[in-house]
Coordinates of C-alpha atoms and ligand atoms in Angstrom, one line a residue:
X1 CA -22.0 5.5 -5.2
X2 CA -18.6 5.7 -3.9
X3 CA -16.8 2.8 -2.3
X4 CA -13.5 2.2 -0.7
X5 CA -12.0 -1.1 -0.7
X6 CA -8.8 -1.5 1.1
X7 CA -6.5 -4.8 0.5
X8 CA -8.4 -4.8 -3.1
X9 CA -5.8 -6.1 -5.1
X10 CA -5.5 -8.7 -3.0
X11 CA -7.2 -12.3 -3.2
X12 CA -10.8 -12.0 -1.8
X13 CA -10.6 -7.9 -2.6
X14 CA -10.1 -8.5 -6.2
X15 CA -12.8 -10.3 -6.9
X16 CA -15.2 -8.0 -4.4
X17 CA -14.0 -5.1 -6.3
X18 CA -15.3 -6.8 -9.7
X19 CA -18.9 -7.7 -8.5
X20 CA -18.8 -4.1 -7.1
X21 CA -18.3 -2.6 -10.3
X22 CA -20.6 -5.2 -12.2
X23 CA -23.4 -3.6 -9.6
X24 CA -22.7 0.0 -10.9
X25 CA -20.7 1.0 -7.9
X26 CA -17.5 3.6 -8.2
X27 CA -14.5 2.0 -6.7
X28 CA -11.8 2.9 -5.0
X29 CA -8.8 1.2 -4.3
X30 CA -6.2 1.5 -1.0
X31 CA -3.4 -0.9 -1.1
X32 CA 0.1 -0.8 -0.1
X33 CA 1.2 -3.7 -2.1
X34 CA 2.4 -5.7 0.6
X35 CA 1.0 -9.2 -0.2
X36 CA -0.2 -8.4 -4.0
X37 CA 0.8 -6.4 -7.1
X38 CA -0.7 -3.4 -9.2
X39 CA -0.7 -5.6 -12.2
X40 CA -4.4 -6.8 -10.9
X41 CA -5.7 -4.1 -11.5
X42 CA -5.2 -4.9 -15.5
X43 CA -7.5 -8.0 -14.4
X44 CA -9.9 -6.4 -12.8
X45 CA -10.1 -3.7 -16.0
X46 CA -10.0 -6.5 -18.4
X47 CA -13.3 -8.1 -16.6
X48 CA -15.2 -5.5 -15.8
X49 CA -14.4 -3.0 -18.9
X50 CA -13.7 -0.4 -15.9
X51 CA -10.3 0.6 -14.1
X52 CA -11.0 1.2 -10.5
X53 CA -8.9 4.3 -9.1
X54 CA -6.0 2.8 -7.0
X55 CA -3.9 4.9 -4.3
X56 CA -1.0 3.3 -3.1
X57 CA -1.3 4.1 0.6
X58 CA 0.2 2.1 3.7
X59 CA -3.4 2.1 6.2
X60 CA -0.8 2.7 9.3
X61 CA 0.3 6.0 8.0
X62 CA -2.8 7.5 9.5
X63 CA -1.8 11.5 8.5
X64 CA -2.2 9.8 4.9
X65 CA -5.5 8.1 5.7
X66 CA -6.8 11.5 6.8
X67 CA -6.2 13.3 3.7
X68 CA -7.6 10.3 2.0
X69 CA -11.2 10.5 3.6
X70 CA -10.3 14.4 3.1
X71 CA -9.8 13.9 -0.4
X72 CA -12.8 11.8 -1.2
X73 CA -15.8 12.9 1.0
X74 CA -18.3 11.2 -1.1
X75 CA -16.8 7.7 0.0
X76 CA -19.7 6.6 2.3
X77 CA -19.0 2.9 2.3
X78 CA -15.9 1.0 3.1
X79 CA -14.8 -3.0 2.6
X80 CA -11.7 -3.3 4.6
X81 CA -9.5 -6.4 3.5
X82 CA -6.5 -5.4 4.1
X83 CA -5.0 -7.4 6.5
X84 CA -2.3 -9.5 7.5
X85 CA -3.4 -13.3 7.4
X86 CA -0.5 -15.9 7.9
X87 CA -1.4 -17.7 11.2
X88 CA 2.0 -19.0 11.8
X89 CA 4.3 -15.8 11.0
X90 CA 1.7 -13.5 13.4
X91 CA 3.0 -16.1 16.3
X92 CA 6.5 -15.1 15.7
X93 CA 5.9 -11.1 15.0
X94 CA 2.5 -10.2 16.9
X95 CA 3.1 -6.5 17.1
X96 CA 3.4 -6.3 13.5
X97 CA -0.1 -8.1 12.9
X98 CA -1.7 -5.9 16.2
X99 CA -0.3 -3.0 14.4
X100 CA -1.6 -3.8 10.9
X101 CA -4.5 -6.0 11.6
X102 CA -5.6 -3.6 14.8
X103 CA -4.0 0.3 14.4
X104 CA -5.4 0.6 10.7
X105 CA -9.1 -0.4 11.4
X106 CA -8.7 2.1 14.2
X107 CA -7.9 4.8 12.1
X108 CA -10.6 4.0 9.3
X109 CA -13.1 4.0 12.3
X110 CA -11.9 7.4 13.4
X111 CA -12.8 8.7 9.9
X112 CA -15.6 7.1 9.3
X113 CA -17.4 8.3 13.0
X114 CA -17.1 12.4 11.6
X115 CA -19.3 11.1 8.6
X116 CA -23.4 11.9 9.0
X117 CA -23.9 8.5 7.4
X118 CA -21.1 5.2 6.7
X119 CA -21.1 2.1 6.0
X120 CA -18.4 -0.3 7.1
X121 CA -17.9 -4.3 6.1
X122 CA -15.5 -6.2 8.1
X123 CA -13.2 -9.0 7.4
X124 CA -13.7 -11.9 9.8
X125 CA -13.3 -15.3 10.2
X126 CA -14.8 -18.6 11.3
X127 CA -11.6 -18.5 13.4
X128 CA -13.4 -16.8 15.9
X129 CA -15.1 -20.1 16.8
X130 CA -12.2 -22.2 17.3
X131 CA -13.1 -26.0 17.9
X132 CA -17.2 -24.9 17.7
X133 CA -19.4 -27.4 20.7
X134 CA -22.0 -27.5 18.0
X135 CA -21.9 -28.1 14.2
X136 CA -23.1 -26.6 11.7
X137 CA -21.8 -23.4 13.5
X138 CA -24.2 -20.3 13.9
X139 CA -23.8 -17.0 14.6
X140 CA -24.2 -17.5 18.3
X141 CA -21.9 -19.8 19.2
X142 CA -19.5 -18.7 21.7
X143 CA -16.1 -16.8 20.6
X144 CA -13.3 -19.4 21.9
X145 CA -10.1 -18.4 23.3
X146 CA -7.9 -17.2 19.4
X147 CA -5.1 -19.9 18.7
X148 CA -3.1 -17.2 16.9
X149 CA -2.3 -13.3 17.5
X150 CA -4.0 -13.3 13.6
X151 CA -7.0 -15.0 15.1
X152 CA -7.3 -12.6 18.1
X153 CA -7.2 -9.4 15.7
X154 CA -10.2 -10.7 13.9
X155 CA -11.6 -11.1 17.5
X156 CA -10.6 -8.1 18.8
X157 CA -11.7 -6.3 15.3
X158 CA -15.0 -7.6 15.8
X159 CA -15.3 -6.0 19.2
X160 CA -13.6 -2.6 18.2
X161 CA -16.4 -2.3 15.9
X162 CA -19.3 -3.7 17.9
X163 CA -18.1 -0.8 20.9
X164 CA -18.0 1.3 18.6
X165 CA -21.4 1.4 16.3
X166 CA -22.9 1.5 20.3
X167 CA -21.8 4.9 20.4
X168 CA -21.6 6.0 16.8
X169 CA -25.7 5.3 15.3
X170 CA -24.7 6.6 12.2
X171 CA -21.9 3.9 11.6
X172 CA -23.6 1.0 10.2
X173 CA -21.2 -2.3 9.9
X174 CA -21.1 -5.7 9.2
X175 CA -18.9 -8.7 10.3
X176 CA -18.7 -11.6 7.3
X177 CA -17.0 -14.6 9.2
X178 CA -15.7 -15.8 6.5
X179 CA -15.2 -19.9 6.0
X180 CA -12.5 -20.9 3.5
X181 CA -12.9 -19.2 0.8
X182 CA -10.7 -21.0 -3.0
X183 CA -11.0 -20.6 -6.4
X184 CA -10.4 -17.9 -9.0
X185 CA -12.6 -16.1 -11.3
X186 CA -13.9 -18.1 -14.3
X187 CA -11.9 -15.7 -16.2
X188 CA -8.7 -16.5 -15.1
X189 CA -8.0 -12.5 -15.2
X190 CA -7.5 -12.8 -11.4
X191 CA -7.3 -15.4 -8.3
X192 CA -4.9 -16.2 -5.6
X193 CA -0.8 -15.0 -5.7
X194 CA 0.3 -16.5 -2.0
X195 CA 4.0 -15.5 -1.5
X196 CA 6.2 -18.2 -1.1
X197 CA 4.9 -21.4 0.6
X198 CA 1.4 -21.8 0.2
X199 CA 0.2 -22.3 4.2
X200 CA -3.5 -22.9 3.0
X201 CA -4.8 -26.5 1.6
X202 CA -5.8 -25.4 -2.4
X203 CA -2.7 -23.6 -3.7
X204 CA -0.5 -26.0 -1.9
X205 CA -2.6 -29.0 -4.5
X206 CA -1.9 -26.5 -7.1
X207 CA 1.4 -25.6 -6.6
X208 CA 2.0 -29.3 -6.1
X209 CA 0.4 -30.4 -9.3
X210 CA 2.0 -27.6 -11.4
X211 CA 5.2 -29.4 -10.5
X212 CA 6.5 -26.2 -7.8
X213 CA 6.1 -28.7 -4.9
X214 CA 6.8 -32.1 -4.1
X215 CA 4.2 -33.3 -2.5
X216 CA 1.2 -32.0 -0.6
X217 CA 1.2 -33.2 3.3
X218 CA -2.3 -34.4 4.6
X219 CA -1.8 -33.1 7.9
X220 CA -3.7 -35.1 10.5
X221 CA -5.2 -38.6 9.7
X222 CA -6.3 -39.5 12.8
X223 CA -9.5 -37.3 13.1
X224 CA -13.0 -38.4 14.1
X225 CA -14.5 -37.1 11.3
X226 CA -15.6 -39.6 8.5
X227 CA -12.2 -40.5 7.2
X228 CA -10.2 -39.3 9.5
X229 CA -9.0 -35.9 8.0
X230 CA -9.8 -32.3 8.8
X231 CA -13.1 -31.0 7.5
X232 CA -13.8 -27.6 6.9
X233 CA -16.3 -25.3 4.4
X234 CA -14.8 -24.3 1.2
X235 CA -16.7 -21.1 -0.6
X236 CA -15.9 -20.3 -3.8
X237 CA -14.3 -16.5 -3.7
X238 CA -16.5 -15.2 -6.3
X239 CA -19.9 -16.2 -4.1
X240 CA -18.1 -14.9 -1.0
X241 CA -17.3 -11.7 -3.0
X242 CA -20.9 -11.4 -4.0
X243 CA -21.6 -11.6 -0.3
X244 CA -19.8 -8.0 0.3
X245 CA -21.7 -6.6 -2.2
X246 CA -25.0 -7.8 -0.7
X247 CA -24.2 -6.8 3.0
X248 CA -23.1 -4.0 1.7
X249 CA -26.5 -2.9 -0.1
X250 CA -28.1 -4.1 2.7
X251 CA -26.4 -1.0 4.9
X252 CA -26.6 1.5 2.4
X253 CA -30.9 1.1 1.8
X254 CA -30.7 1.0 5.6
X255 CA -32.2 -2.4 5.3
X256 CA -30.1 -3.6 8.4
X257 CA -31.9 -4.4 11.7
X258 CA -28.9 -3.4 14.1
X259 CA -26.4 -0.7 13.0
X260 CA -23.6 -4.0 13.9
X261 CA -24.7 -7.5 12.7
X262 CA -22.2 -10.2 11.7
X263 CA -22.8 -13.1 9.3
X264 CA -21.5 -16.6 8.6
X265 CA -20.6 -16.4 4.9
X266 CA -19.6 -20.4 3.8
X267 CA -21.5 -22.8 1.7
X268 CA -23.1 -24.9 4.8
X269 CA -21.5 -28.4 3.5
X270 CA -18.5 -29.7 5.2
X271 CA -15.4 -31.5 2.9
X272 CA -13.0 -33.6 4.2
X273 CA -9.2 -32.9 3.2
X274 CA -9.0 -36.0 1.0
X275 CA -12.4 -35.4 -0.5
X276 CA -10.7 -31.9 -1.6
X277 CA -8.1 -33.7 -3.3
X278 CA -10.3 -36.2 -4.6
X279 CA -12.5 -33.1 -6.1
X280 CA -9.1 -32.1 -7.7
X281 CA -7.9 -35.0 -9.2
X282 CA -11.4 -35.5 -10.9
X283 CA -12.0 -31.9 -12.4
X284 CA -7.9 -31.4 -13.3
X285 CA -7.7 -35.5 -14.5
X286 CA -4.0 -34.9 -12.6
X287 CA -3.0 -37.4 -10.0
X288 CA -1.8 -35.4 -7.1
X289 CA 1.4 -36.7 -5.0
X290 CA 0.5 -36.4 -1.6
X291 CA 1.3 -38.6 1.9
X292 CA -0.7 -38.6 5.4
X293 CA 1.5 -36.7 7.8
X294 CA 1.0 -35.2 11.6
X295 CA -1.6 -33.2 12.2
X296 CA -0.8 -29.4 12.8
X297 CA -0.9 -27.3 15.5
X298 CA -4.1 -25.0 15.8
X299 CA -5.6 -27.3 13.7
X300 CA -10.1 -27.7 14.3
X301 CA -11.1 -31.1 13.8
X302 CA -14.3 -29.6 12.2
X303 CA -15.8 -26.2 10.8
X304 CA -18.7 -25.8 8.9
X305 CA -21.1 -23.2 8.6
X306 CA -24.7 -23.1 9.2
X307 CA -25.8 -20.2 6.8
X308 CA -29.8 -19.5 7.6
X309 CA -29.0 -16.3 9.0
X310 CA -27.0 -15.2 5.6
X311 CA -29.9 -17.3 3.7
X312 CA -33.0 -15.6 5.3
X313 CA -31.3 -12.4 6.4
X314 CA -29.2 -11.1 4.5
X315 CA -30.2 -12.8 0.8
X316 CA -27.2 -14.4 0.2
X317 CA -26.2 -17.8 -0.8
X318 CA -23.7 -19.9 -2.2
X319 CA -23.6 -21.4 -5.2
X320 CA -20.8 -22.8 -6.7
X321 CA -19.6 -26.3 -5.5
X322 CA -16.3 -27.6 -5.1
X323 CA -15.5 -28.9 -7.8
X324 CA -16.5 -25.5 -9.6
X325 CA -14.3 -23.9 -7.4
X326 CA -11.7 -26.3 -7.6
X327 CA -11.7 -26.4 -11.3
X328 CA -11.2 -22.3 -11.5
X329 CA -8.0 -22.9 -8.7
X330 CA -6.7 -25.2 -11.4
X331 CA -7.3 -23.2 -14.4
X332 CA -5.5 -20.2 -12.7
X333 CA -2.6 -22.1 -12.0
X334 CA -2.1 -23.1 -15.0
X335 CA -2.4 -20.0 -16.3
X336 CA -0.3 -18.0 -13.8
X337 CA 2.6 -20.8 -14.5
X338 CA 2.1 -20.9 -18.6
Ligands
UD1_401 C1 -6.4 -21.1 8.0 C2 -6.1 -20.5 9.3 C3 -7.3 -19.6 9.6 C4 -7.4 -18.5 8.6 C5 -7.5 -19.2 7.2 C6 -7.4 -18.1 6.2 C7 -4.8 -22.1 10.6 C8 -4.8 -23.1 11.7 N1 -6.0 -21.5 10.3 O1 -7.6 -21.9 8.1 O2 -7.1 -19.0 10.9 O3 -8.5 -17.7 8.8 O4 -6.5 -20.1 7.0 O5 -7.4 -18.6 4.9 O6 -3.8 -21.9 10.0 N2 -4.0 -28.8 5.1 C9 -3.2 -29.9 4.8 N3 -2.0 -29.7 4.2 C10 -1.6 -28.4 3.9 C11 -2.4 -27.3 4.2 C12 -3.6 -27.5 4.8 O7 -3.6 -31.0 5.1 O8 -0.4 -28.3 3.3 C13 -5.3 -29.0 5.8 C14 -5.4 -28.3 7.2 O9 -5.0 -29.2 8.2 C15 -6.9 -28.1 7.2 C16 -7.3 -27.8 5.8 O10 -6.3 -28.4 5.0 O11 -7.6 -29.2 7.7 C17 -7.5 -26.4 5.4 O12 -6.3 -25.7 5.8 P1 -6.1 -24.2 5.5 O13 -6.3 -23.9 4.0 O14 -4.7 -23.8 6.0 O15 -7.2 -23.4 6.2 P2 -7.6 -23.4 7.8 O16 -6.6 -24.1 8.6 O17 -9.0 -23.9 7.9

């Protein structure tokens, strides 16, 4: 069984590709190298035994993504990743992240729809939710207004897709809202390259404890959650790459009850920013240098996932803690740095 991943150098595509080829399935990779290097692909071949095929293709370039599906007819399932993902940056240069985020799933969609039968699993985000009314969040909580252009592609994504599979019955798809996923693979073969600053909580403690930053800012204090500090649901990339694989499987045995379903994919347990660090310091045995400082803007006070549906539903479930995931972080800093 074919598959196309797009974005699968990348973080969370790296480690989707491995569990794919682990199941048996034939991999193909799209990537234009934007935000990650071909050198992962070594990774991937060193874990798995197997080098997935790689095409260097930019997904805007849509003569080039014709002759791809052209090319490979027997690709009947796609997991599209690649994506831009810096919420700050798509403030300053929204076109660029409506064109990348938006034109590209267009055109995948466009090829998929002349298939007789395609499966299709989506990228998304517990951003859609915004400051949820209700926590643990489900799947029905209300879309909020995006804080970000980034935030509104996923949001718009989502609704591409859902009008879509309404008039396409033989496109199957399915949104993963992803929570935040960390970690590396226990290997150390692969994990997380962020360009430049990290903007994201774990390689920031990394990066910081490696000795490449000063000092990790806490940003925001003055919460009301139960020390005062942001709280959030941090999945472990390899169980949240197992989850693609999963939804996936579900579509292709036509085990799916709507041909467009979205999931919550996080571990349903909420941590706090300085029990993060605190996980840290006890697996690494590092003390990390790090102040309280002003909260940011577009900052939740509180996301967490409630994962029955993903549980029951779809068969999935986390099951790595933090500390396991925080642990792998560490280990692939050190190595990336040594
Ligand atoms: C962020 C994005 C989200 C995106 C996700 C992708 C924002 C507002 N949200 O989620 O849309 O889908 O990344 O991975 O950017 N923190 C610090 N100091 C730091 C960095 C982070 O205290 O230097 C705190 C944040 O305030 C937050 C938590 O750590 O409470 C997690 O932050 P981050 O890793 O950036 O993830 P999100 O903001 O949840």
């Amino acid at each position: 069984m074919k598959v196309l991943v797009t974005g699968g150098l990348g973080f969370i595509g790296s480690h989707t590709v491995v569990e794919l080829q682990n199941e048996g399935y034939e991999v193909v990779i799209i990537d234009n190298c934007s935000n990650s290097s071909e050198e992962v692909l070594d990774g991937i071949t060193k874990i798995t035994g197997k080098t997935p095929i790689f095409e260097k293709i930019d997904l805007r370039d849509k003569p080039k993504v014709i002759d791809f599906f052209e090319r490979h007819q027997d690709v009947k399932g796609v997991i599209h990743f690649a994506a831009s993902k810096a919420v700050g940056e798509s403030v300053q240069i929204p076109l660029t992240y409506y064109e990348n985020n938006i034109g590209t799933l267009v055109y995948l969609l466009q090829e998929l729809q002349k298939k007789d039968d395609a499966s299709f699993i989506f990228s998304s985000s517990c951003t859609v939710y915004g400051q949820a009314d209700e926590l643990p969040i489900t799947e029905s909580a209300p879309v909020k207004p995006a804080e970000s252009p980034y935030g509104n592609t996923k949001q718009i994504g989502e609704e591409i897709i859902r009008d879509t599979c309404k008039v396409v019955p033989q496109l199957k798809a399915i949104a993963l809202r992803y929570f935040n996923p960390i970690g590396a693979h226990e290997s150390t073969e692969i994990g997380e390259l962020p360009l430049g600053v990290p903007q994201n909580l774990v390689p920031f403690i990394t990066q910081t404890a490696i000795g490449l930053r000063e000092q990790l800012s806490v940003f925001g204090a003055d919460y009301p959650t139960q020390d005062g500090t942001c709280v959030r649901d941090y999945i472990h990339v390899v169980d949240l790459a197992k989850a693609h694989v999963i939804a996936l499987g579900r579509l292709m045995e036509n085990k799916n009850k709507e041909n467009y379903e979205v999931f919550n994919i996080g571990t349903g347990t909420g941590s706090s920013v300085l029990e993060v660090i605190n996980s840290f310091e006890k697996v690494s045995g590092e003390k990390l240098n790090y102040k309280m400082a002003e909260r940011r803007e577009g900052d939740v006070t509180a996301a967490y996932a409630d994962t029955n549906l993903a549980n029951n539903e779809l068969g999935w479930k986390a099951t790595s803690s933090l500390d396991k995931a925080m642990s792998t972080a560490w280990k692939w800093e050190k190595k990336v740095r040594s």
